[in-house]
GROMACS .gro file of C-alpha atoms in nm:
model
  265
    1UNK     CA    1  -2.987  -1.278   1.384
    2UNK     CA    2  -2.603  -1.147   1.308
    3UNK     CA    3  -2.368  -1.412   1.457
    4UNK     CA    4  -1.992  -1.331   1.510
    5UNK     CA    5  -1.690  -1.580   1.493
    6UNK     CA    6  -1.363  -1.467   1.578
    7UNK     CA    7  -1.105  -1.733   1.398
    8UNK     CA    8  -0.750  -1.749   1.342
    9UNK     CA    9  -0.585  -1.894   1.012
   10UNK     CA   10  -0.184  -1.900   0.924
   11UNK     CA   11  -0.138  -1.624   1.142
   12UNK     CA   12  -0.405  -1.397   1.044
   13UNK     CA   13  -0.695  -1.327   1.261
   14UNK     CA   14  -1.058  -1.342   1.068
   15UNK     CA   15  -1.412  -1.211   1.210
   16UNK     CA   16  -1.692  -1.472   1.040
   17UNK     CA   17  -1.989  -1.316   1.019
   18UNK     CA   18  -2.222  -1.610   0.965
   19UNK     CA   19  -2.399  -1.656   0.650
   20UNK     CA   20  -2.213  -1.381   0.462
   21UNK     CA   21  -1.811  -1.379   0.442
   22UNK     CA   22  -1.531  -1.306   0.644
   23UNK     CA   23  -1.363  -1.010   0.673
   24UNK     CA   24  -1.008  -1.018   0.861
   25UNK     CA   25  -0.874  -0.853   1.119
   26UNK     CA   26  -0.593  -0.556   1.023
   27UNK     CA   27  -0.289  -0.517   1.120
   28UNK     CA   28   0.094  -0.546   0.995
   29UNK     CA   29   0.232  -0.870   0.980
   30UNK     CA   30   0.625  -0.824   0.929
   31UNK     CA   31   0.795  -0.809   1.293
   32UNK     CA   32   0.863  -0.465   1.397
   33UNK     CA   33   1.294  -0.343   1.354
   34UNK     CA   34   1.356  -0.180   1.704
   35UNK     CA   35   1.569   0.113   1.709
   36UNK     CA   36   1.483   0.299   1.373
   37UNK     CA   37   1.214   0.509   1.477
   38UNK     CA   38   0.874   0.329   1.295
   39UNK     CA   39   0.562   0.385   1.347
   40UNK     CA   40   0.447   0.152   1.657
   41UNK     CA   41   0.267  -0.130   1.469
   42UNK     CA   42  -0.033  -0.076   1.745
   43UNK     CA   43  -0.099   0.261   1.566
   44UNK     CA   44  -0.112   0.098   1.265
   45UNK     CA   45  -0.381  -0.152   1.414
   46UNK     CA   46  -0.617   0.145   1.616
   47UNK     CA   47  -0.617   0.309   1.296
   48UNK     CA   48  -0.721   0.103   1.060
   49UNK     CA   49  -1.051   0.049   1.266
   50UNK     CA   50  -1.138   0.434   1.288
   51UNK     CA   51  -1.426   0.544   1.071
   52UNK     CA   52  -1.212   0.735   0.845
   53UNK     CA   53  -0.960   0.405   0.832
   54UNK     CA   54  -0.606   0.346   0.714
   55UNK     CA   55  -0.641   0.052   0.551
   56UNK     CA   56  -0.359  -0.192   0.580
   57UNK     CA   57  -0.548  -0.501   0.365
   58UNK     CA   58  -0.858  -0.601   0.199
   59UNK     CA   59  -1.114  -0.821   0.357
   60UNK     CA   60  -0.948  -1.163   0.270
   61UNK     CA   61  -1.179  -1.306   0.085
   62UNK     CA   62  -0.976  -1.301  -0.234
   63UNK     CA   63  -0.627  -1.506  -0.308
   64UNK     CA   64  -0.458  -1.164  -0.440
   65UNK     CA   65  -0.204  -0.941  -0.337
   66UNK     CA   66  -0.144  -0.552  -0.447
   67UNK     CA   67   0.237  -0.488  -0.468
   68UNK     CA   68   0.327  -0.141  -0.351
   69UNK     CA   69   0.629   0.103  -0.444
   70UNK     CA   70   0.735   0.415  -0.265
   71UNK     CA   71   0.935   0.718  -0.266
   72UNK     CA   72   0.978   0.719  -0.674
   73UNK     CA   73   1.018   0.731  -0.968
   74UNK     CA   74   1.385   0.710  -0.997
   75UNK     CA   75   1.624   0.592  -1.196
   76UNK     CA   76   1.565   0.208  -1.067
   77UNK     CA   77   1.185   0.236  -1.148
   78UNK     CA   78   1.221   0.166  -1.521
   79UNK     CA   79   1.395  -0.188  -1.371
   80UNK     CA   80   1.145  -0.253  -1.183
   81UNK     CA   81   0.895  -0.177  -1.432
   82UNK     CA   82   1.047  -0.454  -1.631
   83UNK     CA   83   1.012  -0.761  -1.384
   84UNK     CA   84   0.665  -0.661  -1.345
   85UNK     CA   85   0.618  -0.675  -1.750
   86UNK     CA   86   0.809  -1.035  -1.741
   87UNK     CA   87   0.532  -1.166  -1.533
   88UNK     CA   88   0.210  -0.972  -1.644
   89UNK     CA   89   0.220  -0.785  -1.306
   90UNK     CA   90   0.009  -0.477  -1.258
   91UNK     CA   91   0.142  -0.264  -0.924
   92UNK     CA   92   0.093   0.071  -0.739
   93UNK     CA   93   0.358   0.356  -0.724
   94UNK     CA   94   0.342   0.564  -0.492
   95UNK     CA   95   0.534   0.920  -0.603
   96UNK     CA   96   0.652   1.219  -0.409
   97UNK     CA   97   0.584   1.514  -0.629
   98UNK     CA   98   0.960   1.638  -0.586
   99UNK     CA   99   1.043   1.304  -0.807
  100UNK     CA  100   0.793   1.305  -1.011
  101UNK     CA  101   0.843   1.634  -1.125
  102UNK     CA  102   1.209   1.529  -1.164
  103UNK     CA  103   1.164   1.252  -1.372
  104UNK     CA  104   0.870   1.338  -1.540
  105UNK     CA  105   0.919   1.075  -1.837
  106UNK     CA  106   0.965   0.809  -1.627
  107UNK     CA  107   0.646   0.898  -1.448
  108UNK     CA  108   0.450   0.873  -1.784
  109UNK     CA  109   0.620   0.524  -1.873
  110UNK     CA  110   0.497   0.348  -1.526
  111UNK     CA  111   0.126   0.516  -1.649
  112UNK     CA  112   0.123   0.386  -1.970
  113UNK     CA  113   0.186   0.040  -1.869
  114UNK     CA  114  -0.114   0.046  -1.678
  115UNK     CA  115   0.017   0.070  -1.294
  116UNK     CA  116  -0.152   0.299  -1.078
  117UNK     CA  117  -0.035   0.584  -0.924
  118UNK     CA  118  -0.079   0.757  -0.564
  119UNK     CA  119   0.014   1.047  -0.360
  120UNK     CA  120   0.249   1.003  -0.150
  121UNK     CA  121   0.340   1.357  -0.006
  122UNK     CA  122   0.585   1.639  -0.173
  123UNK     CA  123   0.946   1.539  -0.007
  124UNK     CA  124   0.859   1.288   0.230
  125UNK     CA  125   0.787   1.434   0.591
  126UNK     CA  126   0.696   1.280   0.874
  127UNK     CA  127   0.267   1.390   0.888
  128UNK     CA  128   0.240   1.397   1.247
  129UNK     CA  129   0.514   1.701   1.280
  130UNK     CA  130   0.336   1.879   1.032
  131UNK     CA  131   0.064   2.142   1.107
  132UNK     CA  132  -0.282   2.034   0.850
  133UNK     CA  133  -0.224   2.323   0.679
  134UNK     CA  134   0.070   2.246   0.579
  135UNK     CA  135   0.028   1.889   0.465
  136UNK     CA  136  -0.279   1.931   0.332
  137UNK     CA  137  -0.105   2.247   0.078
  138UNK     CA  138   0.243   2.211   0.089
  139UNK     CA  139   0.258   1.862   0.075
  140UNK     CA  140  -0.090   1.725  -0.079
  141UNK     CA  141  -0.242   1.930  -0.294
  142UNK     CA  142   0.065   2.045  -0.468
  143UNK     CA  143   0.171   1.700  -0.531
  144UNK     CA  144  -0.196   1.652  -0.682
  145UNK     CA  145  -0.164   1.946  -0.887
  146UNK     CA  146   0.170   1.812  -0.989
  147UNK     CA  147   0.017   1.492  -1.098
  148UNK     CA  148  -0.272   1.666  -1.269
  149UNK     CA  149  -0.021   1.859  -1.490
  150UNK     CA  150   0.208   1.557  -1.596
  151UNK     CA  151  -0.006   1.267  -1.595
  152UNK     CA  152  -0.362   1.445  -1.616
  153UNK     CA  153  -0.532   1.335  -1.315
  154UNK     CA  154  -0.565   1.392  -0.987
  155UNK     CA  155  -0.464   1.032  -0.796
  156UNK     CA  156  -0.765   0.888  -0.554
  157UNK     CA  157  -0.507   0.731  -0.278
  158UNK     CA  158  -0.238   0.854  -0.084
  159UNK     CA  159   0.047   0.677   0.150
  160UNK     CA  160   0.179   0.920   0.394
  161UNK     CA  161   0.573   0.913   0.446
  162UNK     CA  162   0.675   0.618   0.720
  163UNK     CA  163   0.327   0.536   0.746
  164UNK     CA  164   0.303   0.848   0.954
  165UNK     CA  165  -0.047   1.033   1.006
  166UNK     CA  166  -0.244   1.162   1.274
  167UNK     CA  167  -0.656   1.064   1.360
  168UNK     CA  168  -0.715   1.414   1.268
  169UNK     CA  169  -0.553   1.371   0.947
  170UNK     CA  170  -0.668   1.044   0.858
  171UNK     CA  171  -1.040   1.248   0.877
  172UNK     CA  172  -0.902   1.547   0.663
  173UNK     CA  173  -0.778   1.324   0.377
  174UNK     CA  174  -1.089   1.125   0.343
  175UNK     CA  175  -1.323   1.398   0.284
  176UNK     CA  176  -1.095   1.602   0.065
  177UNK     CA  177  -1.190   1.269  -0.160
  178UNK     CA  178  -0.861   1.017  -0.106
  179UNK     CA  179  -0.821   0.667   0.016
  180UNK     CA  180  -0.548   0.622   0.326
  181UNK     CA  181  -0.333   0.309   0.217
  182UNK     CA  182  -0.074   0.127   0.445
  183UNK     CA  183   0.035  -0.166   0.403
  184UNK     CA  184  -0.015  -0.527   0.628
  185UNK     CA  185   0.332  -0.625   0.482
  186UNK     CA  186   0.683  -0.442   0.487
  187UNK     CA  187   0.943  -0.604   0.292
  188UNK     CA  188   1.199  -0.386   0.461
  189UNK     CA  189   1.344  -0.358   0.157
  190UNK     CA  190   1.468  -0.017   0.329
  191UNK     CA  191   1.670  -0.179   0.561
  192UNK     CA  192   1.777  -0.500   0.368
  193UNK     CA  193   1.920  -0.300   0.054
  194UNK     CA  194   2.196  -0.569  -0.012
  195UNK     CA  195   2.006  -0.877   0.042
  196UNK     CA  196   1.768  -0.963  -0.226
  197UNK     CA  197   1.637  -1.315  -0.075
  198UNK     CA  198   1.565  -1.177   0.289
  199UNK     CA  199   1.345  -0.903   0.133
  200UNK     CA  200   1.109  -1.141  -0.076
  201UNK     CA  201   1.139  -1.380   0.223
  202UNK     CA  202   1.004  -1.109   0.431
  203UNK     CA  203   0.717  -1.099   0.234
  204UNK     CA  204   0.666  -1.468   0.119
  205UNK     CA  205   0.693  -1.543   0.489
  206UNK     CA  206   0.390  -1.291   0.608
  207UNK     CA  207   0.186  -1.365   0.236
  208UNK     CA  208  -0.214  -1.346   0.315
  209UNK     CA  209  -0.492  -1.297   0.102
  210UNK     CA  210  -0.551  -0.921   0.006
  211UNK     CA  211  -0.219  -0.853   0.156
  212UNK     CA  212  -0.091  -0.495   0.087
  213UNK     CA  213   0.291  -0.508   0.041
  214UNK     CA  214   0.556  -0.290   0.074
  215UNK     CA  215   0.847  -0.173  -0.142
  216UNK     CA  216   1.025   0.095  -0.288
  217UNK     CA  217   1.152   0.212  -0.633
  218UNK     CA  218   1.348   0.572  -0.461
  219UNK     CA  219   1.537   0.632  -0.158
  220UNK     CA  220   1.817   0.481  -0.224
  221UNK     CA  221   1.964   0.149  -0.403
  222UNK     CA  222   1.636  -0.056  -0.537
  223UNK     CA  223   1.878  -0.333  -0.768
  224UNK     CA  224   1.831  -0.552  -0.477
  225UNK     CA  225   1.426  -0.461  -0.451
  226UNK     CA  226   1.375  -0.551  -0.879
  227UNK     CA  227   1.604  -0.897  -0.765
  228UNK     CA  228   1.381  -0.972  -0.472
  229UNK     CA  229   1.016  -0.894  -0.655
  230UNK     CA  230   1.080  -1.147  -0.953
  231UNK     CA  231   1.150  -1.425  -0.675
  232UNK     CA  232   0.862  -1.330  -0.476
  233UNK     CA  233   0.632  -1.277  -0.765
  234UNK     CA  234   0.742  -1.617  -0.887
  235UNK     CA  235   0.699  -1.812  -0.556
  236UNK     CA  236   0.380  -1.601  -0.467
  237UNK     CA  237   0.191  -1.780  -0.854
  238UNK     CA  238   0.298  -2.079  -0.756
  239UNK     CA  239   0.135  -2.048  -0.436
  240UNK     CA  240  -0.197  -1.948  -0.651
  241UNK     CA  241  -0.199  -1.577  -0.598
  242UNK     CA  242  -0.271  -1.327  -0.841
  243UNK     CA  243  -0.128  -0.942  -0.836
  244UNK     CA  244  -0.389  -0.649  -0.834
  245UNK     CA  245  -0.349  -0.287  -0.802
  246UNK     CA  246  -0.463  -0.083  -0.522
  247UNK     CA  247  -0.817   0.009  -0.664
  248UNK     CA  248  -0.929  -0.339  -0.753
  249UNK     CA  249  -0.845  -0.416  -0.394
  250UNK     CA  250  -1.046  -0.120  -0.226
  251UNK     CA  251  -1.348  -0.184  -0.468
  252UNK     CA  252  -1.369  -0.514  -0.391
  253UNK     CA  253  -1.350  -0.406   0.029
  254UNK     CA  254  -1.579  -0.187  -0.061
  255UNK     CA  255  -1.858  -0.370  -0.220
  256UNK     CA  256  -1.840  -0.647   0.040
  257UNK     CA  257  -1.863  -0.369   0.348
  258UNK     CA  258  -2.219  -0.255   0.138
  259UNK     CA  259  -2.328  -0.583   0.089
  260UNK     CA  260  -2.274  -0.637   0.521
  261UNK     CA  261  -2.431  -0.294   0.515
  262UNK     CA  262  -2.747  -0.350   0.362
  263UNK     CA  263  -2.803  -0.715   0.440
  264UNK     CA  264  -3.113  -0.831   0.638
  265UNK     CA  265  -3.045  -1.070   0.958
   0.00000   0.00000   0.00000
């Protein structure tokens, strides 16, 4: 017979299915910055529990994190590219085709060191003011057939601008064959652009297993985002974490969901 615990650890809230694992609870753990027009974290919560999810973390069984970039490449990414070489890192980038099409070399540099890359949109709109058309064409698909021409594939996962996407949406994506990603922490890096220490503390602060974080390599100013990930890559090893991409994180979700799936209780 299936038993359910519902436990809470260091902040984060687990589900212990008895005899198996333990898969926690999703949702984003970095307080919310009133007044600049985010996406209310509860959205981020209902969502990640729909069948076609946006998934904010992994299942927590695993002492790794997946660091996350946005809005590149730029002219910063090549900086960041280089912390993340000084400590064996591996990371996601998540491109807008407009830059990547811009700074097509750069594009092929982060892929040859063996990051992963993701959609994230054309130029960055907000999803939910969008008809599907629209995103789906104007904002998706041409940034896939972007990709496909410069880096010769078609990317599996996609981060919508702001974190911004409607149910409807969500269902759209996942049968046109991507993964939703989010994230369960936001440096703020966006907000913090002068203050290298409060953006890793952001993150060392929230750090959980599987965590999905936050950051960005366009936008705007990044020399205080490179500063803050080599003292948060630092601090997070000598806490005993390890740094994944984006797939290995998913895979592993994914194979412990089937293994739930087809268990006998």
């Amino acid at each position: 017979m299936l038993s359910l615990y519902f436990v809470k650890s260091n902040n984060t809230f687990y589900i212990l299915i008895f005899g198996w694992f333990i898969l926690q609870k999703q949702y984003v753990r970095t307080p919310y910055l009133p007044g600049w027009g985010q996406v209310p974290l509860q959205q981020f919560s209902r969502q990640s529990s729909l069948k076609n999810k946006f998934i904010l973390c992994g299942n927590g069984n695993s002492k790794v994190l997946a660091l996350t970039f946005d809005d590149g490449p730029s002219k910063y990414t090549n900086d960041i590219l280089s912390v993340l070489r000084k400590h064996n890192v591996k990371a996601s980038f998540f491109m807008t085709g407009k830059s990547l099409y811009r700074d097509q070399v750069i594009a092929k540099n982060v892929y040859r060191q063996g990051h992963l890359i993701g959609n994230h949109t054309f130029s960055h709109p907000w999803a939910s003011q969008k008809n599907n058309f629209n995103l789906m064409y104007l904002q998706i698909r041409k940034t896939q057939n972007i990709m496909e021409d410069v880096l010769g594939f078609k990317p599996q996962y996609f981060r919508p601008a702001f974190g911004d996407i409607t149910d409807l949406q969500l269902k759209i994506i996942n049968r046109y064959g991507c993964e939703v990603i989010g994230w369960s922490i936001d440096t703020q890096d966006w907000f913090y652009d002068d203050n290298p220490k409060k953006i890793a503390n952001n993150a060392l602060s929230n750090l959980h297993n599987e965590a999905i974080i936050l950051l960005h390599d366009g936008g705007g100013s990044r020399i205080s985002t490179t500063k803050a990930i080599d003292i948060l890559i630092r601090k997070a090893k000598a806490q005993g974490y390890r740094f994944v991409t984006i797939d290995a994180l998913v895979s592993n979700k994914k194979k412990k969901l089937i293994r739930m799936k087809n268990a006998r209780f």
